Short mmCIF file of C-alpha atoms in Angstrom, two decimals:
data_model
loop_
_atom_site.label_atom_id
_atom_site.label_comp_id
_atom_site.label_asym_id
_atom_site.label_seq_id
_atom_site.Cartn_x
_atom_site.Cartn_y
_atom_site.Cartn_z
CA UNK A 1 89.60 142.00 123.37
CA UNK A 2 91.26 145.03 122.45
CA UNK A 3 94.85 144.55 121.13
CA UNK A 4 97.56 146.37 123.09
CA UNK A 5 99.19 148.81 121.23
CA UNK A 6 102.85 148.01 120.26
CA UNK A 7 105.63 150.36 121.62
CA UNK A 8 107.92 149.45 118.76
CA UNK A 9 107.89 147.19 115.62
CA UNK A 10 110.50 145.22 113.65
CA UNK A 11 109.88 144.04 110.01
CA UNK A 12 112.19 141.09 110.08
CA UNK A 13 110.93 139.44 106.74
CA UNK A 14 113.68 138.30 104.66
CA UNK A 15 116.04 138.37 107.71
CA UNK A 16 117.81 134.83 108.28
CA UNK A 17 118.02 132.76 111.54
CA UNK A 18 119.31 133.74 114.05
CA UNK A 19 119.87 137.21 112.95
CA UNK A 20 116.05 137.91 113.29
CA UNK A 21 116.12 136.56 116.80
CA UNK A 22 119.27 138.51 117.71
CA UNK A 23 117.43 141.67 116.38
CA UNK A 24 114.37 141.00 118.28
CA UNK A 25 116.23 140.27 121.46
CA UNK A 26 118.14 143.61 121.21
CA UNK A 27 115.01 145.54 120.75
CA UNK A 28 113.37 144.12 123.57
CA UNK A 29 116.32 144.97 125.80
CA UNK A 30 115.81 148.60 124.89
CA UNK A 31 112.22 148.37 125.83
CA UNK A 32 110.36 148.75 129.30
CA UNK A 33 108.87 145.79 130.96
CA UNK A 34 105.24 145.32 130.04
CA UNK A 35 105.51 147.07 126.58
CA UNK A 36 104.82 145.26 123.36
CA UNK A 37 106.96 144.70 120.40
CA UNK A 38 105.36 143.86 117.01
CA UNK A 39 107.41 141.77 114.92
CA UNK A 40 106.87 140.49 111.17
CA UNK A 41 108.78 137.32 110.22
CA UNK A 42 108.73 134.82 107.40
CA UNK A 43 107.09 131.39 107.70
CA UNK A 44 109.24 128.28 107.52
CA UNK A 45 112.37 128.35 109.70
CA UNK A 46 111.95 131.74 111.37
CA UNK A 47 108.48 130.89 112.54
CA UNK A 48 109.74 127.57 113.81
CA UNK A 49 112.58 129.02 115.85
CA UNK A 50 112.16 132.66 116.80
CA UNK A 51 109.01 132.11 118.97
CA UNK A 52 110.79 129.36 120.80
CA UNK A 53 113.94 131.27 121.58
CA UNK A 54 111.79 134.29 122.65
CA UNK A 55 109.87 132.02 125.14
CA UNK A 56 113.07 130.70 126.16
CA UNK A 57 114.24 134.17 126.99
CA UNK A 58 111.25 134.41 129.14
CA UNK A 59 109.11 136.90 127.15
CA UNK A 60 105.54 136.42 126.50
CA UNK A 61 104.07 136.16 123.00
CA UNK A 62 100.61 137.31 123.32
CA UNK A 63 99.57 137.07 119.56
CA UNK A 64 100.48 135.21 116.56
CA UNK A 65 98.83 136.12 113.21
CA UNK A 66 99.37 134.60 109.84
CA UNK A 67 99.25 137.04 107.05
CA UNK A 68 99.94 135.50 103.62
CA UNK A 69 103.58 134.24 103.56
CA UNK A 70 104.51 135.75 106.96
CA UNK A 71 103.68 136.02 110.58
CA UNK A 72 102.97 138.81 112.85
CA UNK A 73 103.98 138.42 116.54
CA UNK A 74 103.04 140.59 119.39
CA UNK A 75 105.63 140.22 122.10
CA UNK A 76 105.27 141.29 125.85
CA UNK A 77 108.49 142.15 127.41
CA UNK A 78 108.80 140.38 130.70
CA UNK B 1 171.03 104.94 120.38
CA UNK B 2 168.23 102.62 121.46
CA UNK B 3 168.42 101.29 124.91
CA UNK B 4 165.59 98.80 124.94
CA UNK B 5 164.55 95.88 122.80
CA UNK B 6 160.94 94.75 122.88
CA UNK B 7 159.56 91.42 121.50
CA UNK B 8 155.89 91.31 121.13
CA UNK B 9 153.06 89.51 119.35
CA UNK B 10 150.82 91.23 117.14
CA UNK B 11 147.48 89.80 118.52
CA UNK B 12 147.70 91.54 121.65
CA UNK B 13 144.15 90.93 122.15
CA UNK B 14 144.71 87.26 122.80
CA UNK B 15 145.42 86.43 126.51
CA UNK B 16 147.87 83.68 125.87
CA UNK B 17 150.17 85.99 124.05
CA UNK B 18 149.79 89.02 125.99
CA UNK B 19 153.09 88.92 127.72
CA UNK B 20 155.46 91.74 126.63
CA UNK B 21 159.00 91.16 127.35
CA UNK B 22 161.07 94.12 127.50
CA UNK B 23 164.80 93.68 127.86
CA UNK B 24 167.02 96.59 128.86
CA UNK B 25 170.43 96.77 127.09
CA UNK B 26 172.15 96.30 130.46
CA UNK B 27 170.78 93.01 130.99
CA UNK B 28 167.74 93.93 132.99
CA UNK B 29 164.71 92.22 131.96
CA UNK B 30 161.02 93.09 132.72
CA UNK B 31 157.75 91.36 131.76
CA UNK B 32 154.76 93.33 131.49
CA UNK B 33 151.41 91.81 131.22
CA UNK B 34 149.76 93.40 128.42
CA UNK B 35 146.29 92.49 129.30
CA UNK B 36 146.82 94.26 132.47
CA UNK B 37 148.42 97.33 130.83
CA UNK B 38 145.30 97.46 128.36
CA UNK B 39 143.21 97.34 131.39
CA UNK B 40 144.79 100.24 132.76
CA UNK B 41 144.57 102.21 129.51
CA UNK B 42 148.05 101.96 128.32
CA UNK B 43 148.16 101.23 124.50
CA UNK B 44 151.16 99.88 123.04
CA UNK B 45 152.55 101.97 120.11
CA UNK B 46 154.47 100.98 117.04
CA UNK B 47 157.37 102.52 118.61
CA UNK B 48 159.37 100.17 120.73
CA UNK B 49 158.87 100.80 124.66
CA UNK B 50 156.28 103.61 123.99
CA UNK B 51 152.79 103.66 124.87
CA UNK B 52 149.67 105.98 124.61
CA UNK B 53 148.06 106.54 128.04
CA UNK B 54 144.39 106.97 127.71
CA UNK B 55 142.81 109.20 130.46
CA UNK B 56 139.37 108.64 131.89
CA UNK B 57 137.25 111.63 130.72
CA UNK B 58 133.57 110.66 131.04
CA UNK B 59 131.39 112.66 128.85
CA UNK B 60 134.48 114.40 127.66
CA UNK B 61 134.19 116.76 130.55
CA UNK B 62 137.65 117.80 131.94
CA UNK B 63 137.88 120.08 134.96
CA UNK B 64 140.30 123.00 133.95
CA UNK B 65 142.48 122.25 137.01
CA UNK B 66 142.89 118.52 135.67
CA UNK B 67 143.54 119.82 132.28
CA UNK B 68 146.53 122.13 133.61
CA UNK B 69 147.86 119.00 135.07
CA UNK B 70 147.44 116.98 132.12
CA UNK B 71 149.26 119.66 130.01
CA UNK B 72 152.03 119.64 132.46
CA UNK B 73 152.23 115.90 132.57
CA UNK B 74 152.05 115.66 128.90
CA UNK B 75 154.95 118.18 128.36
CA UNK B 76 157.10 116.21 130.79
CA UNK B 77 156.29 112.50 129.88
CA UNK B 78 155.27 112.51 126.25
CA UNK B 79 158.04 112.46 123.60
CA UNK B 80 155.74 114.71 121.33
CA UNK B 81 154.20 118.12 121.70
CA UNK B 82 150.54 117.09 121.38
CA UNK B 83 147.71 115.17 123.00
CA UNK B 84 145.01 113.21 121.09
CA UNK B 85 141.47 113.61 121.71
CA UNK B 86 139.75 110.16 121.13
CA UNK B 87 136.73 109.50 119.23
CA UNK B 88 135.21 108.46 122.73
CA UNK B 89 136.03 112.05 124.26
CA UNK B 90 139.21 110.81 126.15
CA UNK B 91 142.50 112.76 126.07
CA UNK B 92 145.31 110.50 125.29
CA UNK B 93 148.82 111.10 125.92
CA UNK B 94 151.04 109.44 123.03
CA UNK B 95 154.93 108.44 123.21
CA UNK B 96 155.08 107.73 126.93
CA UNK B 97 157.91 105.33 128.04
CA UNK B 98 156.62 102.69 129.99
CA UNK B 99 159.12 103.31 132.65
CA UNK B 100 157.30 106.51 133.43
CA UNK B 101 153.88 104.92 133.92
CA UNK B 102 153.70 105.16 137.75
CA UNK B 103 155.25 108.64 137.92
CA UNK B 104 152.58 109.98 135.31
CA UNK B 105 149.67 108.22 136.98
CA UNK B 106 150.81 109.46 140.56
CA UNK B 107 151.08 112.94 139.08
CA UNK B 108 147.63 112.97 137.35
CA UNK B 109 146.26 111.28 140.62
CA UNK B 110 146.93 114.31 142.60
CA UNK B 111 144.34 116.12 140.95
CA UNK B 112 141.94 113.28 140.75
CA UNK B 113 142.70 112.47 137.12
CA UNK B 114 142.33 108.81 136.39
CA UNK B 115 143.62 106.51 133.69
CA UNK B 116 140.92 104.97 131.39
CA UNK B 117 140.72 101.32 130.18
CA UNK B 118 140.88 99.25 127.15
CA UNK B 119 140.00 95.55 126.35
CA UNK B 120 137.19 93.51 127.24
CA UNK B 121 135.28 95.77 129.88
CA UNK B 122 132.91 98.65 130.43
CA UNK B 123 134.52 101.70 128.69
CA UNK B 124 134.34 105.27 129.89
CA UNK B 125 130.87 106.34 129.08
CA UNK B 126 130.39 109.16 126.63
CA UNK B 127 127.76 111.85 126.44
CA UNK B 128 126.74 115.23 124.91
CA UNK B 129 126.63 118.50 126.90
CA UNK B 130 122.87 117.76 127.71
CA UNK B 131 120.15 119.67 129.04
CA UNK B 132 122.34 121.65 131.34
CA UNK B 133 122.91 124.33 128.80
CA UNK B 134 122.12 122.96 125.34
CA UNK B 135 118.54 124.24 124.37
CA UNK B 136 117.74 120.90 122.82
CA UNK B 137 118.64 118.72 125.60
CA UNK B 138 115.82 116.73 127.26
CA UNK B 139 117.73 115.00 130.08
CA UNK B 140 120.81 115.69 131.71
CA UNK B 141 123.11 113.52 129.89
CA UNK B 142 126.20 114.60 131.62
CA UNK B 143 124.83 113.86 135.08
CA UNK B 144 123.75 110.28 133.91
CA UNK B 145 127.14 109.93 132.27
CA UNK B 146 129.23 110.72 135.56
CA UNK B 147 126.86 108.20 137.33
CA UNK B 148 127.57 105.54 134.67
CA UNK B 149 131.24 105.94 135.16
CA UNK B 150 131.11 105.99 138.82
CA UNK B 151 129.37 102.83 139.10
CA UNK B 152 129.89 100.55 135.93
CA UNK B 153 133.29 101.84 134.56
CA UNK B 154 135.79 98.80 134.17
CA UNK B 155 133.34 95.92 134.79
CA UNK B 156 134.70 92.82 133.04
CA UNK B 157 132.90 91.58 129.96
CA UNK B 158 133.39 89.33 127.13
CA UNK B 159 134.46 92.08 124.98
CA UNK B 160 134.42 95.80 124.95
CA UNK B 161 131.20 97.34 126.09
CA UNK B 162 130.55 101.06 125.28
CA UNK B 163 127.65 103.08 126.67
CA UNK B 164 126.85 106.59 125.50
CA UNK B 165 124.03 109.13 126.26
CA UNK B 166 122.44 111.85 124.06
CA UNK B 167 120.25 114.36 125.54
CA UNK B 168 117.67 114.38 122.70
CA UNK B 169 116.59 112.44 119.49
CA UNK B 170 119.28 114.41 117.36
CA UNK B 171 121.39 111.82 118.85
CA UNK B 172 124.78 113.35 118.52
CA UNK B 173 126.21 110.45 120.57
CA UNK B 174 124.84 107.84 118.40
CA UNK B 175 123.25 105.67 120.87
CA UNK B 176 122.51 103.23 118.04
CA UNK B 177 126.11 102.43 117.64
CA UNK B 178 126.64 101.48 121.18
CA UNK B 179 126.60 98.33 123.18
CA UNK B 180 124.02 100.04 125.20
CA UNK B 181 122.66 103.63 124.61
CA UNK B 182 120.35 106.05 126.38
CA UNK B 183 118.73 108.97 124.71
CA UNK B 184 116.36 111.59 126.00
CA UNK B 185 112.69 111.91 124.71
CA UNK B 186 109.63 113.66 125.74
CA UNK B 187 105.96 112.88 124.65
CA UNK B 188 103.94 116.18 123.72
CA UNK B 189 100.47 116.27 125.07
CA UNK B 190 98.04 118.99 123.83
CA UNK B 191 95.72 121.05 125.65
CA UNK B 192 92.88 122.39 123.38
CA UNK B 193 91.53 124.88 125.99
CA UNK B 194 94.66 127.31 125.96
CA UNK B 195 95.49 126.68 122.26
CA UNK B 196 94.89 129.74 120.06
CA UNK B 197 95.59 128.02 116.70
CA UNK B 198 98.44 130.01 115.75
CA UNK B 199 100.04 127.13 113.89
CA UNK B 200 103.56 127.58 115.15
CA UNK B 201 103.88 124.11 116.13
CA UNK B 202 103.18 122.95 112.63
CA UNK B 203 106.17 124.91 111.53
CA UNK B 204 108.23 124.03 114.50
CA UNK B 205 107.71 120.22 113.93
CA UNK B 206 110.31 118.86 111.46
CA UNK B 207 108.89 115.38 111.18
CA UNK B 208 105.57 116.42 109.70
CA UNK B 209 103.63 114.81 112.55
CA UNK B 210 101.77 117.98 113.48
CA UNK B 211 99.14 119.30 110.90
CA UNK B 212 97.13 122.39 111.79
CA UNK B 213 93.45 122.67 110.62
CA UNK B 214 93.17 124.97 107.74
CA UNK B 215 90.39 126.91 109.33
CA UNK B 216 90.94 126.82 112.90
CA UNK B 217 94.88 126.39 113.07
CA UNK B 218 94.33 123.70 115.78
CA UNK B 219 97.02 120.83 115.56
CA UNK B 220 96.37 117.35 115.06
CA UNK B 221 99.35 114.94 115.78
CA UNK B 222 100.32 111.77 114.09
CA UNK B 223 102.17 109.95 117.02
CA UNK B 224 103.69 107.37 114.55
CA UNK B 225 105.67 110.31 113.06
CA UNK B 226 106.91 111.87 116.25
CA UNK B 227 110.24 111.79 117.39
CA UNK B 228 109.70 113.04 120.87
CA UNK B 229 111.98 115.97 120.32
CA UNK B 230 109.84 118.65 122.13
CA UNK B 231 110.26 121.13 119.50
CA UNK B 232 106.35 121.71 119.67
CA UNK B 233 106.62 122.30 123.46
CA UNK B 234 109.36 124.77 123.13
CA UNK B 235 107.67 126.59 120.27
CA UNK B 236 104.13 126.79 121.63
CA UNK B 237 103.58 130.55 122.80
CA UNK B 238 100.69 129.58 124.95
CA UNK B 239 102.13 126.47 126.72
CA UNK B 240 99.41 124.32 125.03
CA UNK B 241 101.79 121.60 124.20
CA UNK B 242 103.06 120.07 127.41
CA UNK B 243 105.43 117.44 128.60
CA UNK B 244 103.88 114.10 129.04
CA UNK B 245 105.99 111.09 129.72
CA UNK B 246 109.71 112.06 129.75
CA UNK B 247 112.80 109.71 129.88
CA UNK B 248 115.10 107.52 127.93
CA UNK B 249 115.00 105.71 124.69
CA UNK B 250 117.24 102.62 125.30
CA UNK B 251 119.13 100.84 122.49
CA UNK B 252 121.09 97.70 122.85
CA UNK B 253 123.53 95.73 120.74
CA UNK B 254 124.89 98.48 118.47
CA UNK B 255 128.55 98.89 117.30
CA UNK B 256 130.63 100.59 114.92
CA UNK B 257 134.06 99.05 113.56
CA UNK B 258 134.50 96.48 110.70
CA UNK B 259 130.89 95.22 111.06
CA UNK B 260 128.70 97.74 112.14
CA UNK B 261 125.35 96.93 113.67
CA UNK B 262 122.28 99.07 114.44
CA UNK B 263 121.25 98.92 117.90
CA UNK B 264 117.81 97.96 118.61
CA UNK B 265 115.33 100.00 120.45
CA UNK B 266 113.90 98.09 123.37
CA UNK B 267 112.34 100.89 125.56
CA UNK B 268 111.01 104.38 125.54
CA UNK B 269 110.54 106.96 128.24
CA UNK B 270 112.45 104.76 130.70
CA UNK B 271 112.72 107.06 133.93
CA UNK B 272 116.49 108.08 134.64
CA UNK B 273 116.38 106.36 138.20
CA UNK B 274 115.77 102.89 136.28
CA UNK B 275 118.79 103.34 133.92
CA UNK B 276 121.33 101.67 136.54
CA UNK B 277 119.11 98.64 136.88
CA UNK B 278 118.94 98.13 133.11
CA UNK B 279 122.82 98.49 132.70
CA UNK B 280 123.40 95.85 135.42
CA UNK B 281 120.77 93.40 133.96
CA UNK B 282 122.13 93.92 130.34
CA UNK B 283 125.77 93.15 131.62
CA UNK B 284 124.57 90.22 133.56
CA UNK B 285 122.73 88.62 130.46
CA UNK B 286 125.77 89.40 128.30
CA UNK B 287 128.23 87.88 130.73
CA UNK B 288 125.93 84.93 131.13
CA UNK B 289 125.29 84.06 127.57
CA UNK B 290 128.79 85.01 126.47
CA UNK B 291 130.25 82.68 128.82
CA UNK B 292 132.94 80.41 126.85
CA UNK B 293 132.31 82.38 123.79
CA UNK B 294 135.36 84.51 123.97
CA UNK B 295 135.47 87.94 122.29
CA UNK B 296 132.16 88.58 121.07
CA UNK B 297 130.17 91.73 121.28
CA UNK B 298 126.64 91.83 122.83
CA UNK B 299 125.14 92.55 119.26
CA UNK B 300 126.13 89.23 118.00
CA UNK B 301 124.79 87.38 120.78
CA UNK B 302 121.53 89.37 120.58
CA UNK B 303 121.25 88.31 116.95
CA UNK B 304 121.25 84.69 117.92
CA UNK B 305 119.22 84.83 121.20
CA UNK B 306 116.84 87.76 120.90
CA UNK B 307 113.69 86.31 122.29
CA UNK B 308 115.48 85.08 125.21
CA UNK B 309 116.95 88.43 125.60
CA UNK B 310 113.70 90.09 125.48
CA UNK B 311 111.91 87.74 127.87
CA UNK B 312 114.76 88.43 130.27
CA UNK B 313 114.91 92.14 130.07
CA UNK B 314 111.19 92.88 129.79
CA UNK B 315 110.35 92.54 133.70
CA UNK B 316 113.12 95.26 134.09
CA UNK B 317 111.91 97.53 131.56
CA UNK B 318 108.26 97.25 132.90
CA UNK B 319 105.75 99.57 130.98
CA UNK B 320 108.46 101.19 129.31
CA UNK B 321 109.33 97.95 127.08
CA UNK B 322 108.14 98.61 123.57
CA UNK B 323 106.19 96.14 121.74
CA UNK B 324 107.59 93.64 119.41
CA UNK B 325 111.21 95.09 119.45
CA UNK B 326 113.43 94.07 116.49
CA UNK B 327 116.83 92.50 116.97
CA UNK B 328 119.88 94.59 116.22
CA UNK B 329 120.62 94.73 112.35
CA UNK B 330 124.03 94.80 110.59
CA UNK B 331 124.60 97.93 108.61
CA UNK B 332 126.54 97.75 105.41
CA UNK B 333 128.96 100.64 105.11
CA UNK B 334 131.44 99.12 102.65
CA UNK B 335 129.17 98.66 99.88
CA UNK B 336 131.89 97.37 97.64
CA UNK B 337 132.68 94.40 99.93
CA UNK B 338 130.84 91.08 99.27
CA UNK B 339 131.34 87.80 100.87
CA UNK B 340 131.43 87.87 104.51
CA UNK B 341 128.33 89.90 105.29
CA UNK B 342 125.60 88.03 107.12
CA UNK B 343 122.23 88.97 105.66
CA UNK B 344 119.77 90.53 108.10
CA UNK B 345 117.71 87.32 107.61
CA UNK B 346 114.31 86.76 109.57
CA UNK B 347 114.81 84.44 112.51
CA UNK B 348 111.69 82.32 112.94
CA UNK B 349 110.42 82.55 116.27
#
């Protein structure tokens, strides 16, 4: 399946919790429903917390990719 | 300056010494039954004629209108300018003259604020904020707390009987330190079909219970390590971790104080609607076994009569009873102290 093209992206590597989530949330608020946000976050605490919080906000995580020591998330704004 | 003299005994807890004689200077004499006062949440202070009035604040939740009235009443009847928040979430108004008791309780009563209790009875239940707004909460600890307060507060027991609720296994309300404690828990169930092998669950699990396959990323769960906290369920982007059984972990026989004891887990995933029955039955057993034993906490009786208790409570717990539950155990917190501490010896059954 063809990957949806991200409308925006955030590199949150090295950004601590919960700042990484807040930045993600703020970015999503600027975006239109259905658009995709690409986020890079660290393994460890960020990957344990951020997807959960995004999900609780009602957005959809459509792809999770592990690249070395970090993760690439594709989030669809709902 | 003093206008009253009080003669009192130091062992307030003993019924036979529980009379408090208060003599007014003008020759007027009144006798208060301390037992009765304590049942009403009036606690004698060092200062003559002054009491701390403990308010009934189940789960530490105080409606703002009541709080306003409490502030008003405290300003009026306390001889100090503060209230104390007790460790069990109740607001206490200190330095209240005993002659103001009825006026104080009448005023608070106008907004439905009741006085708590002390002494040998079911105390005001405590609880965390629960699932209503805490993202970690798995059960509505507040709702259950109010229910317990309505139905079981004040029931006479051998000794104090404390109940608390925690919404999740983080257990902020230390259900292991209570005579009876209830803590929320959820069993995770994995759906292979929808799982994309993203590995987030492995990172989300703080117990090391989930490991993801190196190649596929698909999770394997070691149930013996699971705490039933639902972190995996919340983290999963594809909802491949789902809620299985959900309910209460039940602990009994715990306490803090001089000789702390760790409560014993007797049930897991107990449905909320069965909680009341468990409370009733545990108190029934406690009052029966504690008869003529005086002031003894349920934990001590459980140490002696564990197999009998388990036989009694198992039918109430049904399928939710855990296999081979262990008795409550003493916890040694004063490591320098030697002598009195009973060993956690194995009782032959």
